[in-house]
PDB file of C-alpha atoms in Angstrom:
ATOM      1  CA  MET P 369     198.989 -44.675 148.976  1.00 60.00           C
ATOM      2  CA  THR P 370     200.578 -45.777 145.662  1.00 67.00           C
ATOM      3  CA  VAL P 371     198.463 -45.345 142.409  1.00 71.00           C
ATOM      4  CA  SER P 372     199.408 -47.172 139.347  1.00 83.00           C
ATOM      5  CA  CYS P 373     198.356 -45.619 136.123  1.00 87.00           C
ATOM      6  CA  SER P 374     198.670 -46.528 132.459  1.00 92.00           C
ATOM      7  CA  ARG P 375     200.164 -43.940 129.974  1.00 93.00           C
ATOM      8  CA  LEU P 376     200.298 -43.556 126.241  1.00 94.00           C
ATOM      9  CA  THR P 377     202.809 -41.148 124.759  1.00 95.00           C
ATOM     10  CA  VAL P 378     202.403 -40.253 121.220  1.00 95.00           C
ATOM     11  CA  THR P 379     204.350 -37.862 118.876  1.00 95.00           C
ATOM     12  CA  LEU P 380     201.939 -35.624 116.896  1.00 94.00           C
ATOM     13  CA  THR P 381     203.260 -34.366 113.661  1.00 93.00           C
ATOM     14  CA  ASP P 382     200.281 -33.048 111.793  1.00 92.00           C
ATOM     15  CA  SER P 383     196.432 -32.592 112.139  1.00 90.00           C
ATOM     16  CA  THR P 384     195.877 -36.079 110.863  1.00 92.00           C
ATOM     17  CA  SER P 385     197.767 -37.539 113.717  1.00 93.00           C
ATOM     18  CA  VAL P 386     195.785 -35.289 116.196  1.00 92.00           C
ATOM     19  CA  HIS P 387     192.475 -36.513 114.686  1.00 92.00           C
ATOM     20  CA  THR P 388     193.610 -40.133 114.815  1.00 93.00           C
ATOM     21  CA  LEU P 389     194.666 -40.027 118.471  1.00 93.00           C
ATOM     22  CA  MET P 390     191.433 -38.117 119.415  1.00 90.00           C
ATOM     23  CA  HIS P 391     189.063 -40.823 117.907  1.00 90.00           C
ATOM     24  CA  HIS P 392     191.277 -44.030 118.238  1.00 91.00           C
ATOM     25  CA  PRO P 393     189.425 -46.526 120.479  1.00 90.00           C
ATOM     26  CA  GLN P 394     192.652 -47.771 121.998  1.00 91.00           C
ATOM     27  CA  ALA P 395     193.603 -44.384 123.307  1.00 90.00           C
ATOM     28  CA  HIS P 396     190.666 -44.386 125.651  1.00 86.00           C
ATOM     29  CA  LYS P 397     192.059 -47.460 127.499  1.00 90.00           C
ATOM     30  CA  TYR P 398     194.832 -45.547 128.942  1.00 92.00           C
ATOM     31  CA  ASP P 399     194.667 -43.461 132.207  1.00 91.00           C
ATOM     32  CA  LEU P 400     197.126 -40.716 130.982  1.00 93.00           C
ATOM     33  CA  ILE P 401     197.609 -39.361 127.433  1.00 94.00           C
ATOM     34  CA  ALA P 402     200.856 -37.499 126.779  1.00 95.00           C
ATOM     35  CA  VAL P 403     201.791 -36.089 123.404  1.00 95.00           C
ATOM     36  CA  ARG P 404     204.946 -34.579 121.818  1.00 95.00           C
ATOM     37  CA  PRO P 405     203.836 -31.724 119.512  1.00 94.00           C
ATOM     38  CA  SER P 406     206.335 -31.407 116.556  1.00 92.00           C
ATOM     39  CA  ASP P 407     205.679 -27.707 116.092  1.00 91.00           C
ATOM     40  CA  ASP P 408     203.703 -24.674 117.307  1.00 90.00           C
ATOM     41  CA  ARG P 409     200.740 -25.413 115.043  1.00 92.00           C
ATOM     42  CA  ILE P 410     200.046 -28.685 116.894  1.00 93.00           C
ATOM     43  CA  LEU P 411     200.294 -26.985 120.312  1.00 92.00           C
ATOM     44  CA  GLN P 412     197.915 -24.280 119.074  1.00 92.00           C
ATOM     45  CA  THR P 413     195.509 -27.078 118.149  1.00 92.00           C
ATOM     46  CA  LEU P 414     195.855 -28.649 121.542  1.00 92.00           C
ATOM     47  CA  SER P 415     195.164 -25.259 123.208  1.00 90.00           C
ATOM     48  CA  ARG P 416     191.848 -25.270 121.504  1.00 89.00           C
ATOM     49  CA  LYS P 417     191.009 -28.971 121.302  1.00 85.00           C
ATOM     50  CA  GLY P 418     193.280 -30.571 123.754  1.00 83.00           C
ATOM     51  CA  ASP P 419     190.651 -31.960 126.230  1.00 86.00           C
ATOM     52  CA  PHE P 420     191.715 -35.514 125.258  1.00 90.00           C
ATOM     53  CA  VAL P 421     195.224 -34.946 126.360  1.00 93.00           C
ATOM     54  CA  ASP P 422     196.694 -34.632 129.855  1.00 94.00           C
ATOM     55  CA  ILE P 423     200.425 -33.942 129.424  1.00 96.00           C
ATOM     56  CA  ILE P 424     202.646 -32.257 126.718  1.00 96.00           C
ATOM     57  CA  THR P 425     206.091 -33.546 126.752  1.00 96.00           C
ATOM     58  CA  TYR P 426     209.168 -33.271 124.444  1.00 95.00           C
ATOM     59  CA  GLU P 427     212.452 -35.136 123.625  1.00 94.00           C
ATOM     60  CA  GLN P 428     214.528 -33.746 126.514  1.00 93.00           C
ATOM     61  CA  THR P 429     217.773 -33.734 124.572  1.00 92.00           C
ATOM     62  CA  SER P 430     216.493 -32.263 121.447  1.00 92.00           C
ATOM     63  CA  THR P 431     218.076 -29.021 120.143  1.00 90.00           C
ATOM     64  CA  SER P 432     214.942 -28.209 118.051  1.00 89.00           C
ATOM     65  CA  ILE P 433     211.753 -27.565 119.986  1.00 92.00           C
ATOM     66  CA  PRO P 434     209.948 -24.697 118.083  1.00 89.00           C
ATOM     67  CA  TRP P 435     207.169 -24.190 120.430  1.00 92.00           C
ATOM     68  CA  LEU P 436     209.322 -24.086 123.527  1.00 92.00           C
ATOM     69  CA  TYR P 437     211.312 -20.946 122.462  1.00 89.00           C
ATOM     70  CA  GLY P 438     209.147 -17.811 121.684  1.00 79.00           C
ATOM     71  CA  LYS P 439     205.676 -19.239 122.260  1.00 78.00           C
ATOM     72  CA  SER P 440     205.157 -18.394 125.896  1.00 85.00           C
ATOM     73  CA  GLY P 441     201.674 -17.043 125.356  1.00 89.00           C
ATOM     74  CA  LEU P 442     200.563 -20.265 123.724  1.00 91.00           C
ATOM     75  CA  ILE P 443     202.033 -22.406 126.490  1.00 93.00           C
ATOM     76  CA  GLN P 444     200.253 -20.340 129.065  1.00 92.00           C
ATOM     77  CA  THR P 445     197.016 -20.815 127.189  1.00 92.00           C
ATOM     78  CA  CYS P 446     197.406 -24.640 127.231  1.00 93.00           C
ATOM     79  CA  ILE P 447     198.177 -24.484 131.117  1.00 93.00           C
ATOM     80  CA  THR P 448     195.001 -22.272 131.500  1.00 91.00           C
ATOM     81  CA  GLU P 449     193.064 -25.054 129.723  1.00 90.00           C
ATOM     82  CA  GLY P 450     194.315 -27.695 132.244  1.00 90.00           C
ATOM     83  CA  LEU P 451     197.139 -29.212 130.179  1.00 94.00           C
ATOM     84  CA  SER P 452     200.519 -30.019 132.038  1.00 95.00           C
ATOM     85  CA  PHE P 453     204.028 -29.842 130.637  1.00 96.00           C
ATOM     86  CA  GLU P 454     206.534 -32.434 131.536  1.00 96.00           C
ATOM     87  CA  ILE P 455     210.305 -32.446 132.370  1.00 95.00           C
ATOM     88  CA  THR P 456     212.012 -35.863 132.741  1.00 94.00           C
ATOM     89  CA  TYR P 457     215.407 -36.092 134.296  1.00 93.00           C
ATOM     90  CA  ALA P 458     216.654 -39.679 133.334  1.00 92.00           C
ATOM     91  CA  GLU P 459     218.533 -38.177 130.347  1.00 90.00           C
ATOM     92  CA  ALA P 460     220.385 -35.690 132.419  1.00 89.00           C
ATOM     93  CA  LEU P 461     221.865 -38.589 134.588  1.00 89.00           C
ATOM     94  CA  LYS P 462     223.873 -39.712 131.507  1.00 83.00           C
ATOM     95  CA  ASP P 463     226.651 -38.146 129.504  1.00 80.00           C
ATOM     96  CA  SER P 464     227.404 -34.375 129.951  1.00 83.00           C
ATOM     97  CA  SER P 465     226.347 -33.264 126.522  1.00 81.00           C
ATOM     98  CA  GLN P 466     222.892 -34.752 127.064  1.00 88.00           C
ATOM     99  CA  ARG P 467     222.778 -33.289 130.482  1.00 90.00           C
ATOM    100  CA  ARG P 468     223.577 -29.678 129.119  1.00 91.00           C
ATOM    101  CA  GLN P 469     220.752 -29.968 126.725  1.00 92.00           C
ATOM    102  CA  VAL P 470     218.212 -31.255 129.161  1.00 93.00           C
ATOM    103  CA  LEU P 471     219.099 -28.464 131.626  1.00 93.00           C
ATOM    104  CA  THR P 472     218.728 -25.824 128.905  1.00 93.00           C
ATOM    105  CA  ASN P 473     215.312 -27.106 127.702  1.00 94.00           C
ATOM    106  CA  ALA P 474     214.033 -27.508 131.255  1.00 94.00           C
ATOM    107  CA  ARG P 475     215.098 -23.870 132.405  1.00 94.00           C
ATOM    108  CA  GLN P 476     213.519 -22.472 129.319  1.00 94.00           C
ATOM    109  CA  LEU P 477     210.284 -24.388 130.174  1.00 94.00           C
ATOM    110  CA  LEU P 478     210.329 -23.159 133.780  1.00 93.00           C
ATOM    111  CA  LEU P 479     210.865 -19.609 132.356  1.00 92.00           C
ATOM    112  CA  VAL P 480     208.040 -19.568 129.979  1.00 92.00           C
ATOM    113  CA  THR P 481     205.638 -21.087 132.580  1.00 92.00           C
ATOM    114  CA  LYS P 482     206.647 -18.315 135.071  1.00 89.00           C
ATOM    115  CA  GLY P 483     208.310 -20.535 137.719  1.00 88.00           C
ATOM    116  CA  GLY P 484     206.859 -23.938 136.643  1.00 91.00           C
ATOM    117  CA  ARG P 485     203.104 -23.241 136.734  1.00 92.00           C
ATOM    118  CA  GLY P 486     201.649 -26.546 135.373  1.00 93.00           C
ATOM    119  CA  VAL P 487     204.879 -28.358 135.198  1.00 95.00           C
ATOM    120  CA  VAL P 488     205.392 -31.966 136.321  1.00 95.00           C
ATOM    121  CA  LEU P 489     208.821 -33.589 136.951  1.00 94.00           C
ATOM    122  CA  ALA P 490     208.972 -37.396 136.065  1.00 93.00           C
ATOM    123  CA  SER P 491     211.786 -39.810 135.670  1.00 92.00           C
ATOM    124  CA  GLY P 492     211.490 -40.827 131.983  1.00 91.00           C
ATOM    125  CA  ALA P 493     213.552 -43.820 133.054  1.00 89.00           C
ATOM    126  CA  GLU P 494     213.828 -47.076 130.977  1.00 87.00           C
ATOM    127  CA  GLU P 495     215.996 -48.741 133.666  1.00 88.00           C
ATOM    128  CA  ILE P 496     215.521 -48.861 137.419  1.00 89.00           C
ATOM    129  CA  ILE P 497     218.994 -47.513 137.917  1.00 89.00           C
ATOM    130  CA  ASP P 498     217.904 -44.164 136.527  1.00 89.00           C
ATOM    131  CA  LEU P 499     215.121 -43.761 139.151  1.00 90.00           C
ATOM    132  CA  ARG P 500     215.533 -41.210 141.915  1.00 90.00           C
ATOM    133  CA  ALA P 501     213.711 -40.911 145.282  1.00 90.00           C
ATOM    134  CA  PRO P 502     211.283 -38.049 145.460  1.00 88.00           C
ATOM    135  CA  TYR P 503     213.526 -35.871 147.551  1.00 89.00           C
ATOM    136  CA  ASP P 504     216.475 -36.311 145.145  1.00 91.00           C
ATOM    137  CA  ALA P 505     214.138 -35.623 142.183  1.00 90.00           C
ATOM    138  CA  ALA P 506     213.015 -32.400 143.927  1.00 89.00           C
ATOM    139  CA  ASN P 507     216.701 -31.385 144.310  1.00 89.00           C
ATOM    140  CA  LEU P 508     217.126 -31.996 140.521  1.00 88.00           C
ATOM    141  CA  SER P 509     214.333 -29.532 139.743  1.00 88.00           C
ATOM    142  CA  ILE P 510     216.525 -26.876 141.436  1.00 89.00           C
ATOM    143  CA  LEU P 511     219.232 -27.553 138.775  1.00 87.00           C
ATOM    144  CA  PHE P 512     216.592 -27.074 136.234  1.00 88.00           C
ATOM    145  CA  GLY P 513     216.084 -23.540 137.432  1.00 87.00           C
ATOM    146  CA  GLY P 514     213.139 -24.149 139.956  1.00 88.00           C
ATOM    147  CA  ARG P 515     213.045 -22.378 143.260  1.00 88.00           C
ATOM    148  CA  PRO P 516     213.629 -24.640 146.450  1.00 87.00           C
ATOM    149  CA  GLU P 517     210.055 -23.763 147.742  1.00 86.00           C
ATOM    150  CA  ASP P 518     208.526 -24.823 144.472  1.00 86.00           C
ATOM    151  CA  SER P 519     210.246 -28.221 144.043  1.00 87.00           C
ATOM    152  CA  ARG P 520     207.502 -29.991 145.829  1.00 88.00           C
ATOM    153  CA  LYS P 521     204.833 -28.899 143.405  1.00 91.00           C
ATOM    154  CA  PHE P 522     206.519 -30.514 140.428  1.00 92.00           C
ATOM    155  CA  LEU P 523     206.354 -33.944 142.097  1.00 90.00           C
ATOM    156  CA  ALA P 524     203.133 -33.544 144.140  1.00 90.00           C
ATOM    157  CA  GLY P 525     200.628 -30.587 143.560  1.00 90.00           C
ATOM    158  CA  ASN P 526     201.113 -30.301 139.806  1.00 93.00           C
ATOM    159  CA  ALA P 527     201.241 -34.072 139.232  1.00 91.00           C
ATOM    160  CA  LYS P 528     198.093 -34.604 141.281  1.00 90.00           C
ATOM    161  CA  ARG P 529     196.313 -31.968 139.034  1.00 91.00           C
ATOM    162  CA  ALA P 530     197.333 -34.029 135.986  1.00 92.00           C
ATOM    163  CA  LEU P 531     195.962 -37.208 137.430  1.00 90.00           C
ATOM    164  CA  LEU P 532     192.670 -35.503 138.409  1.00 89.00           C
ATOM    165  CA  ARG P 533     192.188 -34.187 135.040  1.00 88.00           C
ATOM    166  CA  ALA P 534     192.728 -37.680 133.462  1.00 89.00           C
ATOM    167  CA  GLN P 535     190.316 -39.111 136.006  1.00 86.00           C
ATOM    168  CA  SER P 536     187.680 -36.495 135.160  1.00 83.00           C
ATOM    169  CA  ARG P 537     187.989 -37.055 131.546  1.00 76.00           C
ATOM    170  CA  LYS P 538     186.582 -40.528 132.009  1.00 74.00           C
ATOM    171  CA  THR P 539     183.883 -39.735 134.597  1.00 74.00           C
ATOM    172  CA  ILE P 540     182.688 -36.188 133.963  1.00 59.00           C
ATOM    173  CA  LYS P 541     180.964 -35.288 130.742  1.00 61.00           C
ATOM    174  CA  GLY P 542     179.513 -31.870 131.669  1.00 63.00           C
ATOM    175  CA  ALA P 543     179.049 -29.626 134.882  1.00 64.00           C
ATOM    176  CA  MET P 544     176.611 -26.928 135.941  1.00 69.00           C
ATOM    177  CA  VAL P 545     177.100 -24.302 138.538  1.00 66.00           C
ATOM    178  CA  VAL P 546     174.115 -22.879 140.496  1.00 71.00           C
ATOM    179  CA  THR P 547     174.724 -19.673 142.420  1.00 67.00           C
ATOM    180  CA  ASN P 548     172.965 -16.778 143.961  1.00 69.00           C
ATOM    181  CA  ALA P 549     172.285 -13.614 141.873  1.00 60.00           C
ATOM    182  CA  GLU P 550     174.621 -11.565 144.263  1.00 60.00           C
ATOM    183  CA  GLU P 551     177.468 -14.065 143.494  1.00 62.00           C
ATOM    184  CA  ILE P 552     177.276 -13.792 139.741  1.00 59.00           C
ATOM    185  CA  PRO P 553     180.728 -12.753 138.442  1.00 60.00           C
ATOM    186  CA  SER P 554     181.125  -8.947 137.769  1.00 62.00           C
ATOM    187  CA  ARG P 555     181.716  -9.610 134.041  1.00 57.00           C
ATOM    188  CA  LEU P 556     178.269 -11.192 133.729  1.00 59.00           C
ATOM    189  CA  VAL P 557     176.700  -8.482 135.896  1.00 58.00           C
ATOM    190  CA  ASN P 558     178.177  -5.851 133.523  1.00 62.00           C
ATOM    191  CA  ARG P 559     176.498  -7.521 130.630  1.00 62.00           C
ATOM    192  CA  LYS P 560     173.123  -7.506 132.426  1.00 61.00           C
ATOM    193  CA  ASN P 561     173.519  -3.874 133.195  1.00 69.00           C
ATOM    194  CA  GLU P 562     174.383  -3.127 129.608  1.00 67.00           C
ATOM    195  CA  LEU P 563     171.222  -4.748 128.470  1.00 68.00           C
ATOM    196  CA  GLU P 564     169.097  -2.813 130.986  1.00 74.00           C
ATOM    197  CA  ARG P 565     170.621   0.471 129.616  1.00 72.00           C
ATOM    198  CA  LEU P 566     169.770  -0.597 125.994  1.00 69.00           C
ATOM    199  CA  MET P 567     166.255  -1.524 127.190  1.00 75.00           C
ATOM    200  CA  SER P 568     165.696   2.117 128.271  1.00 78.00           C
ATOM    201  CA  VAL P 569     166.119   3.210 124.772  1.00 73.00           C
ATOM    202  CA  PRO P 570     162.592   3.488 123.172  1.00 74.00           C
ATOM    203  CA  GLU P 571     163.793   2.533 119.668  1.00 68.00           C
ATOM    204  CA  PHE P 572     165.592  -0.524 121.063  1.00 66.00           C
ATOM    205  CA  ARG P 573     162.595  -1.662 123.141  1.00 72.00           C
ATOM    206  CA  ALA P 574     160.290  -1.154 120.233  1.00 72.00           C
ATOM    207  CA  GLN P 575     162.446  -3.307 117.962  1.00 69.00           C
ATOM    208  CA  LEU P 576     162.651  -5.986 120.624  1.00 66.00           C
ATOM    209  CA  GLU P 577     159.108  -6.139 121.134  1.00 65.00           C
ATOM    210  CA  VAL P 578     158.477  -6.471 117.259  1.00 56.00           C
ATOM    211  CA  VAL P 579     160.986  -9.455 117.218  1.00 54.00           C
ATOM    212  CA  GLU P 580     159.353 -11.063 120.055  1.00 56.00           C
ATOM    213  CA  GLY P 581     155.926 -10.658 118.564  1.00 57.00           C
ATOM    214  CA  SER P 582     156.974 -12.020 115.324  1.00 55.00           C
ATOM    215  CA  SER P 583     158.564 -15.147 116.974  1.00 53.00           C
ATOM    216  CA  LYS P 584     155.275 -15.759 118.949  1.00 54.00           C
ATOM    217  CA  ASP P 585     153.154 -15.593 115.747  1.00 52.00           C
ATOM    218  CA  SER P 586     155.329 -18.043 113.893  1.00 52.00           C
ATOM    219  CA  LYS P 587     154.661 -20.613 116.743  1.00 52.00           C
ATOM    220  CA  GLU P 588     150.937 -20.348 116.655  1.00 54.00           C
ATOM    221  CA  PRO P 589     149.378 -23.166 114.682  1.00 52.00           C
ATOM    222  CA  SER P 590     147.382 -22.118 111.577  1.00 49.00           C
ATOM    223  CA  LYS P 591     143.590 -22.513 111.862  1.00 49.00           C
ATOM    224  CA  ASP P 592     141.427 -23.675 108.863  1.00 50.00           C
ATOM    225  CA  ILE P 593     138.336 -21.587 108.299  1.00 45.00           C
ATOM    226  CA  ASP P 594     135.373 -23.551 107.026  1.00 49.00           C
ATOM    227  CA  LYS P 595     133.441 -21.852 104.522  1.00 44.00           C
TER     228      LYS P 595
END
């Protein structure tokens, strides 16, 4: 089944452009939102407030992408937050100088994403002659430094993940998980155990009872006494 989606790609140069895109009414009409961050400060903002973005991309032939080199931790944070990074191959099909730079940038991205975690491969084609069939595109990913067994995920698994994120942004406003007590994550259980240990300290328990008593007294309505 073929799915057709609309996409908006915007270059972000400062915090003002981030704010404008975040609140622009026209942006919500597109299925996919892709951005080109100009520097690592913009990428850091997206890692914290990037829920309105689906894909992070860049000029494939650029020789200056500050956040791509030396910011692997920041890129990993963005991926953990659900953002995808994009490589496009159309520019690599043109002259050799452009091909060399596209390959260099793509290999660096696959390196910092630890084998292409969260990376999608798209055409970036402006003309139909630059389009390639899925299997041909998968073979191109090997030239970018991807492993043969991972080539499918760049076109299928990771791409589907980006589409589902875009879809959920328009449909899901919040979520709640209900689970049994024995299934509570260990990190939360540890906090509960720490609280129980603190409650065993008489001074801590006495202080807690004082605070609780004060809060209850403040909530009781005042009573007028008729004389």
